């Protein structure tokens, strides 16, 4: 029952890697997988790199090569919902690829021309566990936790106009660059997936500055939830 844990950047997995001092490292394709135990659970922890292609390939190997029977993505996101602040947490109930456009052939914005290609749900049980874990961590109170749709695309969003458009068109709470890809390959494979994101910026012109300033601190909030979640998983 290996839990696959992914983050896009070093900073997103740092708090977890610190707690796996004797981990066995194995390279596969472009990724280094850290195998060991976290909170007594066998895990494979990996940095996918940024973007949907890297995330999909990384998640696929996590399941097929490293035997992950659950996958949890932890990391940062830009806020789309105007009530979200830096340090708040969004747990995905579903994800959409906001940068997919096959509307010329009658598909909806964001819809990939394949069955179930528009909205990819996360696993309800694993997501409920993430919620419980989030509420149990001391770093956030329930008012700073949201659940709902996260948008994914191969773009770091840095404009108010784009934020308005994404909100209008896709009703997402937050935007990031990997989650929908991971959720999609997990769904195809029948492996439960959860996506947890802490807000690092508000996806406006200030986003790169905020991201640099807050990434390390905020990434730990999301990673802390994963640690708490591992304690809730049946052995
Ligand atoms: N991850 C964190 N902030 C982001 C943003 N503004 N756009 C896309 N991905 C992000």
Tab-separated table of C-alpha atoms and ligand atoms in Angstrom:
chain	number	residue	atom	x	y	z
A	1	UNK	CA	0.000	0.000	0.000
A	2	UNK	CA	2.514	2.596	-1.118
A	3	UNK	CA	1.312	6.182	-1.055
A	4	UNK	CA	2.700	8.191	-3.939
A	5	UNK	CA	3.375	11.786	-2.967
A	6	UNK	CA	4.200	14.401	-5.567
A	7	UNK	CA	5.136	18.059	-5.656
A	8	UNK	CA	6.271	20.059	-8.675
A	9	UNK	CA	9.204	21.840	-7.029
A	10	UNK	CA	11.877	20.979	-4.462
A	11	UNK	CA	10.305	23.477	-2.098
A	12	UNK	CA	6.977	21.654	-2.306
A	13	UNK	CA	8.393	18.327	-1.118
A	14	UNK	CA	11.150	19.659	1.180
A	15	UNK	CA	9.209	19.327	4.453
A	16	UNK	CA	8.443	15.685	3.633
A	17	UNK	CA	11.898	14.749	2.373
A	18	UNK	CA	13.394	16.094	5.622
A	19	UNK	CA	11.493	13.391	7.458
A	20	UNK	CA	12.845	10.563	5.283
A	21	UNK	CA	16.561	10.635	6.103
A	22	UNK	CA	17.349	7.040	5.080
A	23	UNK	CA	15.173	6.994	1.969
A	24	UNK	CA	16.189	4.828	-0.961
A	25	UNK	CA	16.530	6.890	-4.116
A	26	UNK	CA	15.792	5.538	-7.522
A	27	UNK	CA	15.887	7.379	-10.787
A	28	UNK	CA	13.314	6.615	-13.437
A	29	UNK	CA	12.916	8.623	-16.632
A	30	UNK	CA	13.384	12.283	-15.640
A	31	UNK	CA	12.504	11.775	-11.974
A	32	UNK	CA	14.126	10.733	-8.693
A	33	UNK	CA	11.771	8.729	-6.490
A	34	UNK	CA	12.460	8.635	-2.742
A	35	UNK	CA	11.202	5.401	-1.221
A	36	UNK	CA	10.864	5.042	2.518
A	37	UNK	CA	8.432	5.605	5.349
A	38	UNK	CA	6.589	8.699	6.504
A	39	UNK	CA	4.503	8.489	9.673
A	40	UNK	CA	5.021	4.701	9.491
A	41	UNK	CA	3.492	4.431	5.989
A	42	UNK	CA	5.423	3.247	2.940
A	43	UNK	CA	5.680	6.156	0.535
A	44	UNK	CA	7.317	7.080	-2.747
A	45	UNK	CA	7.990	10.811	-2.817
A	46	UNK	CA	8.909	12.615	-6.011
A	47	UNK	CA	9.415	16.048	-7.516
A	48	UNK	CA	7.669	16.018	-10.871
A	49	UNK	CA	8.892	19.324	-12.220
A	50	UNK	CA	6.544	21.985	-13.518
A	51	UNK	CA	3.704	21.462	-15.968
A	52	UNK	CA	1.220	18.887	-17.153
A	53	UNK	CA	3.517	16.683	-19.259
A	54	UNK	CA	6.039	16.203	-16.444
A	55	UNK	CA	3.282	15.656	-13.893
A	56	UNK	CA	1.485	13.040	-15.992
A	57	UNK	CA	4.645	11.079	-16.788
A	58	UNK	CA	5.800	11.255	-13.184
A	59	UNK	CA	2.452	10.090	-11.790
A	60	UNK	CA	2.265	7.235	-14.280
A	61	UNK	CA	5.635	5.844	-13.133
A	62	UNK	CA	4.682	6.402	-9.517
A	63	UNK	CA	1.866	3.910	-10.056
A	64	UNK	CA	3.366	1.532	-12.624
A	65	UNK	CA	6.984	1.335	-11.425
A	66	UNK	CA	6.791	2.268	-7.739
A	67	UNK	CA	3.449	0.628	-6.959
A	68	UNK	CA	1.573	3.645	-5.617
A	69	UNK	CA	-1.998	2.656	-4.796
A	70	UNK	CA	-2.907	6.214	-3.791
A	71	UNK	CA	-1.483	9.478	-5.099
A	72	UNK	CA	-1.424	12.786	-3.238
A	73	UNK	CA	-0.222	15.988	-4.885
A	74	UNK	CA	0.991	18.720	-2.553
A	75	UNK	CA	2.015	22.228	-3.510
A	76	UNK	CA	1.250	25.851	-4.236
A	77	UNK	CA	-1.430	27.604	-6.253
A	78	UNK	CA	-2.510	31.063	-7.306
A	79	UNK	CA	-5.856	32.252	-5.911
A	80	UNK	CA	-8.751	32.851	-8.313
A	81	UNK	CA	-11.474	33.258	-5.703
A	82	UNK	CA	-11.130	36.753	-4.301
A	83	UNK	CA	-11.675	35.616	-0.711
A	84	UNK	CA	-8.566	33.443	-0.764
A	85	UNK	CA	-5.423	34.814	0.868
A	86	UNK	CA	-1.779	33.708	0.851
A	87	UNK	CA	-1.465	30.728	3.189
A	88	UNK	CA	-5.063	29.529	2.696
A	89	UNK	CA	-5.597	25.964	1.528
A	90	UNK	CA	-7.653	24.603	-1.358
A	91	UNK	CA	-8.396	20.888	-1.620
A	92	UNK	CA	-9.545	19.835	-5.080
A	93	UNK	CA	-12.830	17.994	-5.442
A	94	UNK	CA	-12.351	18.225	-9.222
A	95	UNK	CA	-9.969	19.713	-11.761
A	96	UNK	CA	-10.175	21.195	-15.263
A	97	UNK	CA	-7.419	21.923	-17.798
A	98	UNK	CA	-8.159	25.585	-18.467
A	99	UNK	CA	-5.704	25.851	-21.369
A	100	UNK	CA	-7.283	23.158	-23.550
A	101	UNK	CA	-9.178	24.608	-26.504
A	102	UNK	CA	-10.831	22.311	-29.047
A	103	UNK	CA	-13.898	24.542	-29.272
A	104	UNK	CA	-13.457	24.676	-33.070
A	105	UNK	CA	-14.840	21.116	-33.133
A	106	UNK	CA	-17.709	21.769	-30.738
A	107	UNK	CA	-16.019	20.775	-27.513
A	108	UNK	CA	-16.483	22.901	-24.413
A	109	UNK	CA	-13.635	25.219	-23.367
A	110	UNK	CA	-11.215	23.073	-21.353
A	111	UNK	CA	-12.589	19.826	-22.762
A	112	UNK	CA	-10.142	17.240	-24.024
A	113	UNK	CA	-11.712	15.178	-26.822
A	114	UNK	CA	-11.918	11.945	-24.856
A	115	UNK	CA	-14.517	10.397	-22.528
A	116	UNK	CA	-14.607	12.282	-19.225
A	117	UNK	CA	-12.263	14.829	-20.728
A	118	UNK	CA	-13.671	17.985	-19.148
A	119	UNK	CA	-13.970	17.717	-15.374
A	120	UNK	CA	-11.742	15.221	-13.583
A	121	UNK	CA	-12.919	14.381	-10.069
A	122	UNK	CA	-10.537	13.518	-7.272
A	123	UNK	CA	-11.216	10.526	-5.024
A	124	UNK	CA	-13.968	11.455	-2.521
A	125	UNK	CA	-12.608	9.281	0.323
A	126	UNK	CA	-9.013	10.464	-0.029
A	127	UNK	CA	-10.222	14.050	-0.387
A	128	UNK	CA	-12.310	13.706	2.782
A	129	UNK	CA	-9.184	12.464	4.534
A	130	UNK	CA	-7.288	15.521	3.296
A	131	UNK	CA	-10.039	17.758	4.686
A	132	UNK	CA	-9.936	16.029	8.076
A	133	UNK	CA	-6.148	16.255	8.134
A	134	UNK	CA	-6.250	19.945	7.202
A	135	UNK	CA	-8.650	20.716	10.010
A	136	UNK	CA	-6.465	18.806	12.437
A	137	UNK	CA	-3.306	20.719	11.642
A	138	UNK	CA	-2.656	23.643	13.897
A	139	UNK	CA	-1.489	25.953	11.156
A	140	UNK	CA	-4.901	26.660	9.607
A	141	UNK	CA	-8.428	27.162	10.891
A	142	UNK	CA	-11.521	26.019	9.022
A	143	UNK	CA	-12.171	29.495	7.566
A	144	UNK	CA	-8.921	29.247	5.639
A	145	UNK	CA	-9.770	25.922	4.059
A	146	UNK	CA	-11.779	25.637	0.850
A	147	UNK	CA	-12.806	22.673	-1.257
A	148	UNK	CA	-13.821	22.782	-4.884
A	149	UNK	CA	-12.576	23.072	-8.441
A	150	UNK	CA	-8.920	23.730	-9.177
A	151	UNK	CA	-7.794	24.757	-12.655
A	152	UNK	CA	-4.631	23.472	-14.274
A	153	UNK	CA	-2.726	24.832	-17.259
A	154	UNK	CA	0.788	25.208	-18.614
A	155	UNK	CA	0.872	28.874	-17.659
A	156	UNK	CA	1.911	30.783	-14.554
A	157	UNK	CA	-1.006	33.219	-14.326
A	158	UNK	CA	0.028	36.813	-13.655
A	159	UNK	CA	-2.837	39.084	-14.682
A	160	UNK	CA	-6.101	40.284	-13.182
A	161	UNK	CA	-7.803	39.983	-16.576
A	162	UNK	CA	-6.819	36.334	-16.875
A	163	UNK	CA	-8.021	35.693	-13.312
A	164	UNK	CA	-11.426	37.224	-14.158
A	165	UNK	CA	-11.648	35.170	-17.348
A	166	UNK	CA	-10.735	31.904	-15.594
A	167	UNK	CA	-13.277	32.606	-12.867
A	168	UNK	CA	-16.006	33.430	-15.401
A	169	UNK	CA	-15.317	30.586	-17.768
A	170	UNK	CA	-14.372	27.750	-15.416
A	171	UNK	CA	-15.442	28.722	-11.871
A	172	UNK	CA	-12.153	27.616	-10.330
A	173	UNK	CA	-11.029	28.507	-6.824
A	174	UNK	CA	-7.337	28.368	-7.632
A	175	UNK	CA	-4.948	27.824	-10.512
A	176	UNK	CA	-1.835	25.692	-10.782
A	177	UNK	CA	0.125	23.740	-13.384
A	178	UNK	CA	-0.045	19.992	-12.623
A	179	UNK	CA	-3.118	18.811	-10.709
A	180	UNK	CA	-5.538	17.945	-13.535
A	181	UNK	CA	-2.862	15.933	-15.336
A	182	UNK	CA	-2.160	13.856	-12.226
A	183	UNK	CA	-5.856	13.374	-11.466
A	184	UNK	CA	-6.480	12.303	-15.075
A	185	UNK	CA	-3.790	9.601	-15.235
A	186	UNK	CA	-4.825	8.355	-11.784
A	187	UNK	CA	-8.479	8.168	-12.861
A	188	UNK	CA	-7.553	6.209	-15.996
A	189	UNK	CA	-5.567	3.796	-13.841
A	190	UNK	CA	-8.274	3.559	-11.131
A	191	UNK	CA	-5.922	4.883	-8.447
A	192	UNK	CA	-7.397	7.295	-5.859
A	193	UNK	CA	-5.924	10.773	-6.075
A	194	UNK	CA	-6.055	13.924	-3.921
A	195	UNK	CA	-4.710	17.383	-4.747
A	196	UNK	CA	-3.868	19.792	-1.925
A	197	UNK	CA	-2.729	23.328	-2.663
A	198	UNK	CA	-1.752	26.216	-0.416
A	199	UNK	CA	-2.117	29.708	-1.852
A	200	UNK	CA	1.209	31.382	-2.648
A	201	UNK	CA	-0.111	34.368	-4.638
A	202	UNK	CA	-3.233	35.887	-6.169
A	203	UNK	CA	-2.226	35.277	-9.807
A	204	UNK	CA	-1.883	39.004	-10.532
A	205	UNK	CA	1.103	41.168	-11.538
A	206	UNK	CA	2.497	40.772	-8.037
A	207	UNK	CA	2.373	36.953	-8.259
A	208	UNK	CA	6.040	36.253	-9.120
A	209	UNK	CA	7.187	38.442	-6.218
A	210	UNK	CA	4.699	36.897	-3.782
A	211	UNK	CA	5.513	33.413	-5.022
A	212	UNK	CA	9.235	33.908	-4.370
A	213	UNK	CA	8.606	35.437	-0.982
A	214	UNK	CA	6.039	32.966	0.355
A	215	UNK	CA	6.743	29.667	-1.445
A	216	UNK	CA	8.846	28.002	1.257
A	217	UNK	CA	6.574	28.920	4.152
A	218	UNK	CA	3.328	28.188	2.324
A	219	UNK	CA	4.513	24.887	0.810
A	220	UNK	CA	4.984	23.635	4.370
A	221	UNK	CA	1.302	24.192	5.136
A	222	UNK	CA	0.282	21.828	2.343
A	223	UNK	CA	3.016	19.301	3.197
A	224	UNK	CA	1.912	19.402	6.841
A	225	UNK	CA	-1.560	18.355	5.767
A	226	UNK	CA	-0.100	15.401	3.852
A	227	UNK	CA	1.789	14.274	6.951
A	228	UNK	CA	-1.390	14.462	9.011
A	229	UNK	CA	-3.240	12.600	6.266
A	230	UNK	CA	-0.781	9.719	6.342
A	231	UNK	CA	-1.652	9.177	10.002
A	232	UNK	CA	-5.325	8.783	9.032
A	233	UNK	CA	-4.705	6.190	6.313
A	234	UNK	CA	-5.369	2.563	7.238
A	235	UNK	CA	-2.122	0.576	7.465
B	1	LIG	N1	1.186	28.165	-8.811
B	1	LIG	C1	1.313	29.096	-7.859
B	1	LIG	N2	0.907	30.306	-8.307
B	1	LIG	C2	0.498	30.111	-9.586
B	1	LIG	C3	-0.011	30.965	-10.590
B	1	LIG	N3	-0.176	32.282	-10.362
B	1	LIG	N4	-0.297	30.437	-11.804
B	1	LIG	C4	-0.114	29.114	-12.029
B	1	LIG	N5	0.383	28.269	-11.132
B	1	LIG	C5	0.674	28.751	-9.913
